[in-house]
Amino acid sequence: MGSLIQNTVFGKSRYKINTYIGAVADVVKTPELLSTKLGISVNRIKFFRIIGNNLECSIIGGIYNFPHSSWLLSAISYYIDNDGLATNDTGRTFRSATSLQKIKLNGLKTIGDESLTNTSLIEISLPNVTTLKGGFGSFRINPYLKRVILPEATFSEWSYSGIDSCTSLEIVYIPKLAVLRSGGSAALNNFVFSGSKYGFKIYASPLAQTSYLGGVDKDIAWAIANRGAIVRYVTDFTKPENVTNLSVTSSYNTGFKLNFTPPNSVNGIDFYEVYANGIYQHDIKGPNDIVAGLEKNTNYDISIIAVDNFYNKSNFSNTTNVSTSNLDLDLDAQKFLDVSLNHDLGNIVNNLVTSLKNSGLWNKMYAIYPLIGNTPFQHKFNLKNPQDTNAAFRLVFNGSGNHSSNGYQTNGTNAYANTNIIVNSIHTFSNAGLTMVCGTNNTPVTTNSFDLGAQKKSTPWEAYQIHLNHGASKNNNIFVLGTIGISKTAINDARGIHTVSKTTDTEVKYFKNKNLDTVASGTQTGVIPPLNYYIGCLNNGGGPFGYSNQRIQFTAFHEGLTESEVQTFHSIIDTFENNLNRKTW
């Protein structure tokens, strides 16, 4: 009776739930089992209870350390330590806990070897960790990991790797860590960031500029040279002011457009974090950007945080309320809009997709590049499979072409896009089709300028290409599929919709603006190029050749189409370009 009185105040328990652990209750069924996992006495665990497959409890008696490998290979989905009681991690604690999506370990001072390796974490934020232990690093092989936030880390015992093989990495914040691998040799200076995403940002300590024999930390230097890492040495910790006039200007099915005045910041503003109902969504660059990935017909409270060039964060802005729309859009159209952030063109994209499906052409397309929006990011996605991977045939832009709402303006010198589509993986000698929309009638820089295609760099010159070299002295217009080519001198205006199609191995047809223009016949020889299609030039045996200077507004790679199918396809494209107000023919 005495203990009951001791632990209650006016009939209420003085214990509060401070520890939440997800998806483990089917295994960790009792306080005794949990005490073993945490390396503490069972008497320190109070109010142990199971809710679904999750458990929660109150841990009393002060701090504790995670035992080595305590959650190794576990199905755990989250670990939240609200009171910051876990202060030391001895290693491999959550290794290969592949379902782990969230941790809150604000009391942790030391993180052990491979403790957060091979999880599903998107962000690792350990605000009070000072020491990174282990020869193999702490955060390896996390395919979804975008951010590693270690504001107080000052010492690393890593001697081999660290944050390597994290292929989604965007931000590493280590403003006090001068040396990333204390025991590493120069021969292994690629291991901390090996396999990481190209172009991620490192917010580093100024001491890292001279920590390796008077030069830049070797792993940071490697990341700059080999991963295009953007490094900013943090010299000022002044937070930006808050955004105070946040509002919503447009609402879409799964997103909306924000408006606000950028706040004052001594270090400049880099981006803004967007929160919906208190949950982080993604970053935007500034006013009038689109927030995406929400549920349609749903109400949200929206706020943002300003982040400066040194990753200092403001407090939350004012909150504004918005309800997403409830339009009946095709699922493929909606997916493309969500990924490419082209929500303001929803009805136009929806009409394009539904028209292609209703006409039976959708399934004949391998890749479609509408080139809408005004950024390289918006232009790169394949309408048929809008994922940001090479396997989904996303465009990778090279050179200094211009991206605008009118399409992709090439420059005649170095601008082109790699489609990641290998010619012989989709096309054959008897079944192949290419379509391109050209919005300009520029005189080519040379007679050997190409707008789209690939060819083997030896005879016979098997080529799959569109070549609108109008007005030049030779090779005015060439449309080739395989070794059967069309050479024309009568086309004096490149503007319009162009399709080259083969439905047999002995004949190729060229169409312009719905009309069958020319038919060529011949005997097919050679092999189909095992090369990627390029847009804006020719992939000539594995490298760019003959840069175009036209504005390319739409491209598609498809099966060979019949004359009636081409006419239908051109009508759909014509409507699409007209709806975008960028039709020039």
Coordinates of C-alpha atoms in Angstrom, one line a residue:
M1 CA 0.0 0.0 0.0
G2 CA 2.9 2.3 0.8
S3 CA 4.4 2.0 -2.6
L4 CA 1.1 2.8 -4.3
I5 CA 0.8 6.0 -2.2
Q6 CA 4.4 6.8 -3.0
N7 CA 3.9 6.6 -6.7
T8 CA 0.6 8.6 -6.9
V9 CA -0.4 12.1 -6.2
F10 CA -4.0 12.7 -5.3
G11 CA -4.9 9.4 -7.1
K12 CA -2.9 10.1 -10.3
S13 CA 0.3 8.3 -11.2
R14 CA 3.4 10.4 -11.1
Y15 CA 4.8 8.4 -14.0
K16 CA 4.4 9.6 -17.5
I17 CA 4.8 7.7 -20.8
N18 CA 8.1 8.7 -22.3
T19 CA 9.1 5.8 -24.5
Y20 CA 7.3 4.7 -27.7
I21 CA 8.5 1.7 -29.8
G22 CA 6.8 0.7 -33.0
A23 CA 6.0 -2.8 -34.6
V24 CA 7.8 -4.9 -31.9
A25 CA 5.0 -6.0 -29.5
D26 CA 4.6 -9.4 -31.1
V27 CA 8.2 -10.2 -30.0
V28 CA 8.8 -7.8 -27.1
K29 CA 5.7 -8.9 -25.2
T30 CA 6.7 -8.2 -21.6
P31 CA 8.6 -5.6 -19.5
E32 CA 11.2 -8.3 -18.9
L33 CA 11.9 -8.7 -22.6
L34 CA 12.1 -4.9 -23.0
S35 CA 14.5 -4.6 -20.1
T36 CA 16.9 -7.0 -21.8
K37 CA 16.7 -5.0 -25.0
L38 CA 17.5 -1.8 -23.2
G39 CA 20.0 -3.2 -20.7
I40 CA 18.2 -1.9 -17.7
S41 CA 16.4 -3.4 -14.7
V42 CA 12.8 -4.4 -15.2
N43 CA 11.9 -2.3 -12.2
R44 CA 12.7 0.8 -14.2
I45 CA 9.9 0.0 -16.7
K46 CA 6.5 1.3 -15.6
F47 CA 3.1 1.4 -17.3
F48 CA 4.2 -1.1 -20.0
R49 CA 1.4 -1.5 -22.4
I50 CA 0.8 -2.8 -25.9
I51 CA -1.4 -1.0 -28.5
G52 CA -1.8 -3.0 -31.7
N53 CA 1.8 -4.1 -32.4
N54 CA 3.3 -1.1 -30.8
L55 CA 4.4 -0.6 -27.2
E56 CA 4.8 2.3 -24.9
C57 CA 6.0 2.7 -21.3
S58 CA 7.5 5.0 -18.7
I59 CA 11.2 4.5 -18.0
I60 CA 12.4 5.8 -14.7
G61 CA 15.7 6.0 -12.8
G62 CA 17.7 8.3 -15.2
I63 CA 19.8 7.6 -18.2
Y64 CA 20.6 4.3 -19.9
N65 CA 22.8 3.0 -22.7
F66 CA 21.7 0.8 -25.7
P67 CA 23.4 -2.6 -25.5
H68 CA 25.3 -3.7 -28.6
S69 CA 23.0 -5.1 -31.3
S70 CA 19.9 -4.7 -29.2
W71 CA 17.5 -4.1 -32.1
L72 CA 19.6 -5.9 -34.8
L73 CA 17.4 -7.3 -37.6
S74 CA 14.3 -6.1 -35.7
A75 CA 11.1 -5.2 -37.4
I76 CA 11.0 -2.0 -35.3
S77 CA 9.4 0.9 -37.1
Y78 CA 10.1 3.8 -34.7
Y79 CA 11.9 4.5 -31.4
I80 CA 10.9 7.7 -29.6
D81 CA 12.7 8.7 -26.4
N82 CA 10.8 11.8 -25.3
D83 CA 12.9 12.5 -22.2
G84 CA 16.3 12.0 -23.8
L85 CA 17.3 9.2 -21.4
A86 CA 19.3 7.1 -23.9
T87 CA 22.7 8.8 -23.9
N88 CA 25.1 6.2 -25.3
D89 CA 24.9 3.7 -28.1
T90 CA 27.4 0.9 -28.1
G91 CA 27.0 -0.2 -31.7
R92 CA 24.8 -2.0 -34.3
T93 CA 21.8 -1.0 -32.2
F94 CA 19.4 -0.7 -35.2
R95 CA 21.5 -2.3 -37.8
S96 CA 19.4 -3.9 -40.6
A97 CA 16.2 -2.8 -38.9
T98 CA 14.9 -2.3 -42.5
S99 CA 11.5 -1.0 -41.4
L100 CA 12.8 1.7 -39.1
Q101 CA 11.4 5.0 -40.3
K102 CA 11.6 7.4 -37.3
I103 CA 13.9 7.9 -34.3
K104 CA 13.9 10.6 -31.6
L105 CA 17.1 10.3 -29.5
N106 CA 17.8 13.8 -28.4
G107 CA 19.7 12.7 -25.3
L108 CA 22.2 10.6 -27.2
K109 CA 25.9 11.7 -26.9
T110 CA 27.6 8.9 -28.7
I111 CA 26.4 6.9 -31.8
G112 CA 28.1 3.5 -32.3
D113 CA 29.5 1.5 -35.2
E114 CA 26.9 0.8 -37.9
S115 CA 24.1 1.6 -35.4
L116 CA 21.8 3.0 -38.1
T117 CA 22.9 1.0 -41.1
N118 CA 20.4 -0.4 -43.6
T119 CA 17.2 1.2 -42.4
S120 CA 14.3 3.0 -44.0
L121 CA 15.1 6.3 -42.3
I122 CA 14.6 9.5 -44.3
E123 CA 16.3 11.7 -41.8
I124 CA 18.8 11.1 -39.0
S125 CA 18.8 14.0 -36.6
L126 CA 20.8 13.6 -33.5
P127 CA 21.0 17.1 -32.0
N128 CA 23.3 16.2 -29.1
V129 CA 25.6 13.5 -30.4
T130 CA 29.3 14.6 -30.1
T131 CA 31.1 11.4 -31.0
L132 CA 30.7 9.1 -34.0
K133 CA 32.2 5.7 -33.2
G134 CA 33.3 2.8 -35.3
G135 CA 35.5 1.7 -38.1
F136 CA 32.5 1.2 -40.5
G137 CA 30.7 4.4 -39.7
S138 CA 27.2 4.8 -38.3
F139 CA 24.8 5.5 -41.2
R140 CA 25.8 3.2 -44.1
I141 CA 23.5 1.8 -46.8
N142 CA 20.3 3.7 -46.2
P143 CA 18.6 3.9 -49.6
Y144 CA 16.0 6.5 -48.5
L145 CA 18.1 8.7 -46.3
K146 CA 18.0 12.3 -47.4
R147 CA 19.4 14.2 -44.4
V148 CA 22.0 13.6 -41.7
I149 CA 21.9 16.4 -39.1
L150 CA 24.7 16.4 -36.5
P151 CA 25.0 19.9 -35.1
E152 CA 27.2 19.0 -32.1
A153 CA 29.4 16.2 -33.5
T154 CA 33.0 17.1 -32.9
F155 CA 34.9 13.8 -33.1
S156 CA 34.6 10.8 -35.4
E157 CA 36.3 7.5 -34.9
W158 CA 35.4 6.3 -38.4
S159 CA 38.3 4.8 -40.1
Y160 CA 36.7 3.2 -43.1
S161 CA 33.3 4.5 -44.2
G162 CA 30.5 6.5 -42.7
I163 CA 27.5 7.7 -44.7
D164 CA 28.3 5.7 -47.9
S165 CA 25.8 4.0 -50.2
C166 CA 23.0 6.4 -49.3
T167 CA 21.8 7.0 -52.8
S168 CA 19.1 9.6 -51.9
L169 CA 21.4 11.8 -49.8
E170 CA 20.6 15.5 -50.0
I171 CA 22.1 17.2 -46.9
V172 CA 24.8 16.4 -44.4
Y173 CA 25.0 19.0 -41.5
I174 CA 28.3 18.7 -39.6
P175 CA 29.2 22.3 -38.7
K176 CA 31.7 21.3 -35.9
L177 CA 33.3 18.2 -37.3
A178 CA 36.8 19.0 -38.6
V179 CA 37.9 15.4 -39.6
L180 CA 35.4 12.9 -40.9
R181 CA 37.6 9.8 -40.5
S182 CA 40.2 10.0 -37.8
G183 CA 41.8 6.7 -38.6
G184 CA 41.4 6.6 -42.4
S185 CA 44.2 6.5 -44.9
A186 CA 44.4 8.7 -48.0
A187 CA 43.9 5.6 -50.1
L188 CA 40.4 5.2 -48.7
N189 CA 39.3 8.8 -49.0
N190 CA 36.2 7.9 -51.0
F191 CA 34.4 5.7 -48.4
V192 CA 32.4 8.2 -46.3
F193 CA 30.3 9.4 -49.3
S194 CA 30.8 6.5 -51.7
G195 CA 27.6 5.8 -53.6
S196 CA 25.9 8.9 -52.4
K197 CA 23.6 11.0 -54.6
Y198 CA 25.3 13.4 -57.0
G199 CA 25.1 17.1 -56.0
F200 CA 24.2 16.7 -52.3
K201 CA 25.1 19.5 -49.8
I202 CA 27.6 19.4 -47.0
Y203 CA 27.4 22.1 -44.3
A204 CA 30.9 21.7 -42.8
S205 CA 33.1 23.1 -40.1
P206 CA 35.5 25.8 -41.2
L207 CA 38.2 23.7 -39.6
A208 CA 37.7 21.0 -42.3
Q209 CA 39.3 23.4 -44.8
T210 CA 42.7 22.7 -43.3
S211 CA 42.3 19.5 -41.3
Y212 CA 44.1 17.2 -43.8
L213 CA 47.8 18.2 -44.0
G214 CA 46.8 21.8 -44.3
G215 CA 44.2 21.1 -46.9
V216 CA 40.5 20.2 -47.1
D217 CA 39.4 17.1 -45.3
K218 CA 40.1 14.3 -47.7
D219 CA 36.6 12.8 -47.7
I220 CA 35.0 16.2 -48.3
A221 CA 37.4 16.9 -51.1
W222 CA 36.6 13.5 -52.7
A223 CA 32.8 14.3 -52.5
I224 CA 33.4 17.6 -54.3
A225 CA 35.5 16.1 -57.0
N226 CA 33.5 12.8 -57.5
R227 CA 30.0 13.5 -56.4
G228 CA 29.6 17.2 -57.2
A229 CA 29.0 17.9 -53.6
I230 CA 28.1 21.5 -52.7
V231 CA 30.1 22.4 -49.6
R232 CA 29.4 25.4 -47.4
Y233 CA 31.6 26.1 -44.4
V234 CA 29.4 27.3 -41.6
T235 CA 30.7 30.6 -40.1
D236 CA 27.5 32.1 -38.8
F237 CA 24.7 30.6 -36.8
T238 CA 22.2 33.5 -37.0
K239 CA 18.7 32.3 -37.8
P240 CA 16.6 33.9 -40.5
E241 CA 13.6 35.8 -39.5
N242 CA 10.2 34.1 -39.7
V243 CA 7.9 34.2 -42.7
T244 CA 4.9 36.1 -41.4
N245 CA 2.6 36.5 -44.5
L246 CA 2.1 33.0 -45.8
S247 CA -0.9 32.4 -48.0
V248 CA -2.2 30.0 -50.6
T249 CA -2.9 31.3 -54.1
S250 CA -4.0 28.2 -56.0
S251 CA -5.3 24.8 -54.9
Y252 CA -5.0 21.5 -56.9
N253 CA -5.9 17.9 -56.3
T254 CA -2.8 16.9 -54.4
G255 CA -1.1 20.2 -53.8
F256 CA -1.3 24.0 -53.9
K257 CA 0.8 27.1 -54.7
L258 CA 2.1 29.3 -51.9
N259 CA 2.7 33.0 -51.7
F260 CA 4.8 34.9 -49.2
T261 CA 7.5 37.6 -48.9
P262 CA 11.0 36.1 -48.3
P263 CA 12.1 37.2 -44.7
N264 CA 15.3 39.0 -43.8
S265 CA 18.4 36.8 -43.4
V266 CA 22.0 37.8 -42.8
N267 CA 23.2 34.7 -44.6
G268 CA 20.6 34.6 -47.4
I269 CA 17.7 32.1 -47.8
D270 CA 18.5 28.8 -49.5
F271 CA 15.1 27.1 -49.4
Y272 CA 12.0 26.6 -47.3
E273 CA 10.7 23.5 -45.5
V274 CA 6.9 23.0 -45.9
Y275 CA 4.8 21.4 -43.1
A276 CA 1.2 20.2 -43.5
N277 CA -0.6 19.6 -40.3
G278 CA 2.8 19.7 -38.5
I279 CA 4.3 17.0 -40.7
Y280 CA 7.3 17.9 -43.0
Q281 CA 6.4 17.5 -46.7
H282 CA 9.3 18.7 -48.9
D283 CA 11.3 21.8 -49.7
I284 CA 10.4 24.7 -52.0
K285 CA 12.7 27.4 -53.4
G286 CA 10.5 30.4 -52.9
P287 CA 7.1 32.1 -53.4
N288 CA 4.8 30.7 -56.1
D289 CA 6.4 27.2 -55.9
I290 CA 4.0 24.2 -55.7
V291 CA 3.7 22.0 -52.7
A292 CA 2.7 18.4 -53.8
G293 CA 2.1 14.9 -52.6
L294 CA -1.0 15.5 -50.5
E295 CA -4.4 13.9 -50.5
K296 CA -7.1 15.4 -52.6
N297 CA -10.3 16.8 -51.1
T298 CA -8.5 17.2 -47.7
N299 CA -8.0 20.2 -45.3
Y300 CA -4.5 21.1 -44.2
D301 CA -2.9 23.7 -41.9
I302 CA 0.3 24.8 -43.7
S303 CA 3.4 26.5 -42.3
I304 CA 6.9 26.9 -43.5
I305 CA 10.4 27.3 -42.1
A306 CA 13.1 29.5 -43.8
V307 CA 16.5 27.8 -44.1
D308 CA 19.6 29.9 -44.9
N309 CA 22.7 29.1 -46.7
F310 CA 24.4 27.7 -43.6
Y311 CA 21.3 25.5 -42.7
N312 CA 20.2 27.8 -39.9
K313 CA 16.4 27.5 -39.6
S314 CA 13.9 30.2 -38.7
N315 CA 10.9 29.5 -36.4
F316 CA 7.6 28.5 -38.0
S317 CA 5.7 31.0 -40.1
N318 CA 2.1 31.9 -39.6
T319 CA -0.3 29.0 -40.4
T320 CA -2.6 29.2 -43.3
N321 CA -5.4 26.8 -44.1
V322 CA -6.1 25.2 -47.5
S323 CA -8.4 22.4 -48.8
T324 CA -7.1 20.5 -51.8
S325 CA -9.4 20.1 -54.8
N326 CA -11.4 17.1 -55.8
L327 CA -11.1 16.9 -59.6
D328 CA -11.6 13.6 -61.4
L329 CA -8.1 13.3 -63.0
D330 CA -6.7 10.2 -64.7
L331 CA -4.3 8.4 -62.3
D332 CA -1.4 8.5 -64.8
A333 CA -1.9 12.2 -65.4
Q334 CA -2.1 12.8 -61.6
K335 CA 1.1 10.9 -61.0
F336 CA 3.0 12.9 -63.6
L337 CA 1.6 16.2 -62.2
D338 CA 2.7 15.2 -58.6
V339 CA 6.2 14.3 -59.6
S340 CA 6.9 17.0 -62.1
L341 CA 5.2 19.8 -60.1
N342 CA 3.1 20.9 -63.0
H343 CA -0.2 21.0 -61.1
D344 CA -1.2 24.3 -62.7
L345 CA -1.4 22.4 -66.1
G346 CA -3.6 19.6 -64.7
N347 CA -6.5 19.8 -67.1
I348 CA -4.2 20.0 -70.1
V349 CA -2.1 17.0 -69.1
N350 CA -5.2 15.1 -68.2
N351 CA -6.7 15.8 -71.6
L352 CA -3.4 14.6 -73.3
V353 CA -3.4 11.3 -71.3
T354 CA -7.1 10.5 -71.7
S355 CA -6.9 11.3 -75.4
L356 CA -4.0 8.9 -75.9
K357 CA -5.8 6.2 -73.9
N358 CA -9.1 6.6 -75.6
S359 CA -7.4 6.4 -79.0
G360 CA -5.5 3.2 -78.2
L361 CA -2.1 5.0 -78.5
W362 CA -1.1 5.1 -74.8
N363 CA 0.1 1.5 -74.8
K364 CA 2.1 2.0 -78.0
M365 CA 4.2 4.7 -76.3
Y366 CA 7.5 3.8 -74.6
A367 CA 8.3 7.3 -73.4
I368 CA 6.7 10.7 -73.8
Y369 CA 8.4 14.0 -72.8
P370 CA 5.9 16.9 -72.8
L371 CA 8.6 19.4 -71.7
I372 CA 6.2 21.5 -69.7
G373 CA 7.0 23.8 -66.8
N374 CA 10.0 26.1 -67.0
T375 CA 12.8 24.2 -65.2
P376 CA 15.1 21.2 -66.0
F377 CA 13.5 19.4 -63.1
Q378 CA 10.0 19.7 -64.6
H379 CA 11.2 18.9 -68.1
K380 CA 13.0 15.7 -67.3
F381 CA 10.1 13.4 -66.5
N382 CA 8.7 10.7 -68.8
L383 CA 4.9 10.9 -68.8
K384 CA 4.6 7.1 -69.1
N385 CA 6.7 6.5 -66.0
P386 CA 7.4 9.7 -64.1
Q387 CA 10.1 8.5 -61.7
D388 CA 13.4 10.2 -61.1
T389 CA 15.6 7.3 -62.2
N390 CA 17.4 6.4 -65.4
A391 CA 15.5 3.1 -65.5
A392 CA 12.3 5.1 -65.9
F393 CA 13.8 6.9 -68.9
R394 CA 14.1 10.3 -67.2
L395 CA 16.0 12.9 -69.2
V396 CA 19.5 13.9 -68.1
F397 CA 20.3 17.3 -69.5
N398 CA 23.8 18.3 -70.5
G399 CA 25.3 21.6 -71.7
S400 CA 23.6 25.0 -71.4
G401 CA 20.3 24.8 -73.1
N402 CA 17.4 27.0 -72.0
H403 CA 14.3 25.6 -70.2
S404 CA 11.1 27.6 -70.4
S405 CA 7.3 27.1 -70.6
N406 CA 7.8 27.0 -74.4
G407 CA 10.0 23.9 -74.2
Y408 CA 13.7 23.0 -74.4
Q409 CA 15.8 25.5 -76.4
T410 CA 19.0 23.8 -77.6
N411 CA 22.0 26.0 -78.5
G412 CA 23.9 24.4 -81.4
T413 CA 27.0 23.9 -79.3
N414 CA 26.7 21.7 -76.3
A415 CA 23.1 21.3 -75.2
Y416 CA 21.4 17.9 -75.3
A417 CA 19.5 15.4 -73.2
N418 CA 20.2 11.7 -72.7
T419 CA 16.9 9.7 -72.6
N420 CA 18.5 6.6 -71.1
I421 CA 16.5 4.7 -73.7
I422 CA 18.7 2.1 -75.5
V423 CA 17.6 1.9 -79.2
N424 CA 17.6 -1.8 -79.5
S425 CA 15.7 -2.3 -76.3
I426 CA 12.5 -0.8 -77.7
H427 CA 12.9 -0.7 -81.5
T428 CA 13.4 -3.3 -84.3
F429 CA 13.9 -3.0 -88.0
S430 CA 10.2 -3.6 -88.6
N431 CA 8.7 -1.8 -85.7
A432 CA 9.9 1.7 -84.7
G433 CA 8.6 5.2 -84.3
L434 CA 10.0 8.6 -83.3
T435 CA 8.0 11.9 -82.9
M436 CA 9.2 15.4 -82.2
V437 CA 7.6 18.8 -82.1
C438 CA 9.8 21.7 -83.2
G439 CA 8.8 25.2 -82.3
T440 CA 11.5 27.1 -84.2
N441 CA 12.8 27.5 -87.8
N442 CA 16.4 28.3 -87.0
T443 CA 19.1 27.9 -89.6
P444 CA 21.4 25.2 -88.3
V445 CA 25.0 26.0 -87.2
T446 CA 26.3 23.3 -89.5
T447 CA 24.9 21.0 -92.1
N448 CA 25.5 18.1 -89.7
S449 CA 23.1 19.1 -87.0
F450 CA 20.7 16.6 -85.6
D451 CA 17.6 17.0 -83.5
L452 CA 17.1 13.5 -82.1
G453 CA 18.6 10.1 -82.5
A454 CA 21.4 7.6 -82.3
Q455 CA 23.6 5.8 -84.9
K456 CA 26.3 3.2 -85.0
K457 CA 29.6 4.8 -85.9
S458 CA 30.6 2.5 -88.7
T459 CA 29.2 1.2 -91.9
P460 CA 26.5 0.3 -92.5
W461 CA 25.3 3.4 -90.8
E462 CA 22.3 2.0 -88.9
A463 CA 20.6 5.2 -87.5
Y464 CA 17.4 6.1 -85.8
Q465 CA 17.1 9.8 -86.1
I466 CA 15.2 13.0 -87.0
H467 CA 17.4 15.6 -88.7
L468 CA 15.7 19.0 -89.5
N469 CA 18.6 20.6 -91.3
H470 CA 16.5 23.0 -93.3
G471 CA 18.0 25.7 -95.4
A472 CA 21.5 24.2 -95.4
S473 CA 23.4 23.3 -98.5
K474 CA 23.2 19.6 -98.2
N475 CA 21.4 16.9 -96.2
N476 CA 18.5 19.2 -95.8
N477 CA 16.2 16.9 -94.0
I478 CA 17.0 13.3 -93.1
F479 CA 14.6 10.9 -91.4
V480 CA 16.1 7.5 -90.9
L481 CA 15.0 4.2 -89.2
G482 CA 17.6 1.5 -89.6
T483 CA 19.4 1.8 -92.9
I484 CA 16.4 3.0 -94.9
G485 CA 16.6 6.8 -95.0
I486 CA 14.7 9.8 -96.4
S487 CA 16.6 12.8 -97.7
K488 CA 14.5 15.8 -98.6
T489 CA 15.2 19.3 -99.8
A490 CA 11.6 20.5 -100.0
I491 CA 11.0 21.2 -96.3
N492 CA 11.9 24.8 -95.6
D493 CA 10.1 25.2 -92.3
A494 CA 11.1 23.0 -89.4
R495 CA 8.2 24.1 -87.2
G496 CA 5.6 21.5 -86.5
I497 CA 5.0 17.9 -85.6
H498 CA 7.4 15.3 -87.2
T499 CA 7.0 11.5 -87.1
V500 CA 9.1 8.8 -88.6
S501 CA 7.5 5.3 -88.5
K502 CA 8.3 1.8 -89.6
T503 CA 5.8 -1.1 -89.5
T504 CA 7.7 -3.3 -91.9
D505 CA 11.4 -4.0 -92.4
T506 CA 11.4 -2.6 -96.0
E507 CA 9.7 0.7 -95.7
V508 CA 9.9 3.9 -93.7
K509 CA 7.4 6.8 -93.7
Y510 CA 7.7 10.4 -92.7
F511 CA 4.8 12.5 -91.6
K512 CA 4.6 16.2 -90.9
N513 CA 1.5 17.9 -89.2
K514 CA -0.8 14.8 -89.8
N515 CA 0.2 14.5 -93.5
L516 CA 2.1 11.6 -95.0
D517 CA 5.0 13.4 -96.7
T518 CA 7.4 10.8 -98.0
V519 CA 7.8 7.0 -98.2
A520 CA 11.2 5.3 -98.8
S521 CA 11.8 1.6 -99.4
G522 CA 14.9 -0.5 -99.2
T523 CA 16.6 -3.6 -97.9
Q524 CA 17.4 -3.6 -94.2
T525 CA 20.9 -4.5 -93.2
G526 CA 23.2 -4.3 -90.2
V527 CA 22.3 -4.2 -86.5
I528 CA 20.1 -2.0 -84.4
P529 CA 22.3 0.5 -82.4
P530 CA 22.9 -0.6 -78.7
L531 CA 23.1 3.1 -77.8
N532 CA 21.0 5.6 -75.8
Y533 CA 18.7 8.0 -77.7
Y534 CA 19.8 11.6 -77.4
I535 CA 17.5 14.7 -77.8
G536 CA 19.2 17.8 -79.1
C537 CA 21.9 16.0 -81.0
L538 CA 22.9 12.6 -82.3
N539 CA 24.4 9.9 -80.2
N540 CA 27.1 9.0 -82.6
G541 CA 28.6 5.7 -81.5
G542 CA 28.5 6.7 -77.8
G543 CA 29.0 10.4 -77.8
P544 CA 27.2 13.6 -78.8
F545 CA 27.5 14.9 -82.3
G546 CA 25.8 17.6 -84.5
Y547 CA 24.1 19.8 -81.9
S548 CA 20.7 21.1 -82.8
N549 CA 19.7 24.8 -82.3
Q550 CA 15.9 24.3 -82.5
R551 CA 13.4 24.6 -79.7
I552 CA 12.1 21.1 -78.9
Q553 CA 8.6 21.2 -77.4
F554 CA 7.6 17.5 -77.2
T555 CA 9.1 14.2 -78.0
A556 CA 7.9 10.6 -78.0
F557 CA 9.4 7.2 -78.6
H558 CA 6.9 4.6 -79.7
E559 CA 6.0 1.6 -81.8
G560 CA 5.7 1.9 -85.5
L561 CA 2.3 3.6 -86.2
T562 CA 0.0 3.3 -89.1
E563 CA -1.0 6.4 -91.2
S564 CA -4.3 6.7 -89.4
E565 CA -2.6 6.3 -86.0
V566 CA -0.1 9.0 -86.8
Q567 CA -2.8 11.4 -87.9
T568 CA -4.6 10.8 -84.6
F569 CA -1.4 11.2 -82.6
H570 CA -0.6 14.5 -84.4
S571 CA -4.1 15.8 -83.7
I572 CA -3.7 15.1 -80.0
I573 CA -0.3 16.8 -79.9
D574 CA -1.6 19.7 -81.9
T575 CA -4.4 20.2 -79.3
F576 CA -2.0 19.8 -76.5
E577 CA 0.5 22.5 -77.9
N578 CA -2.4 24.8 -78.7
N579 CA -3.8 24.5 -75.1
L580 CA -0.3 25.5 -73.9
N581 CA -0.3 28.5 -76.1
R582 CA 3.0 27.6 -77.6
K583 CA 2.0 26.4 -81.1
T584 CA 4.0 28.1 -83.8
W585 CA 3.0 26.3 -87.0

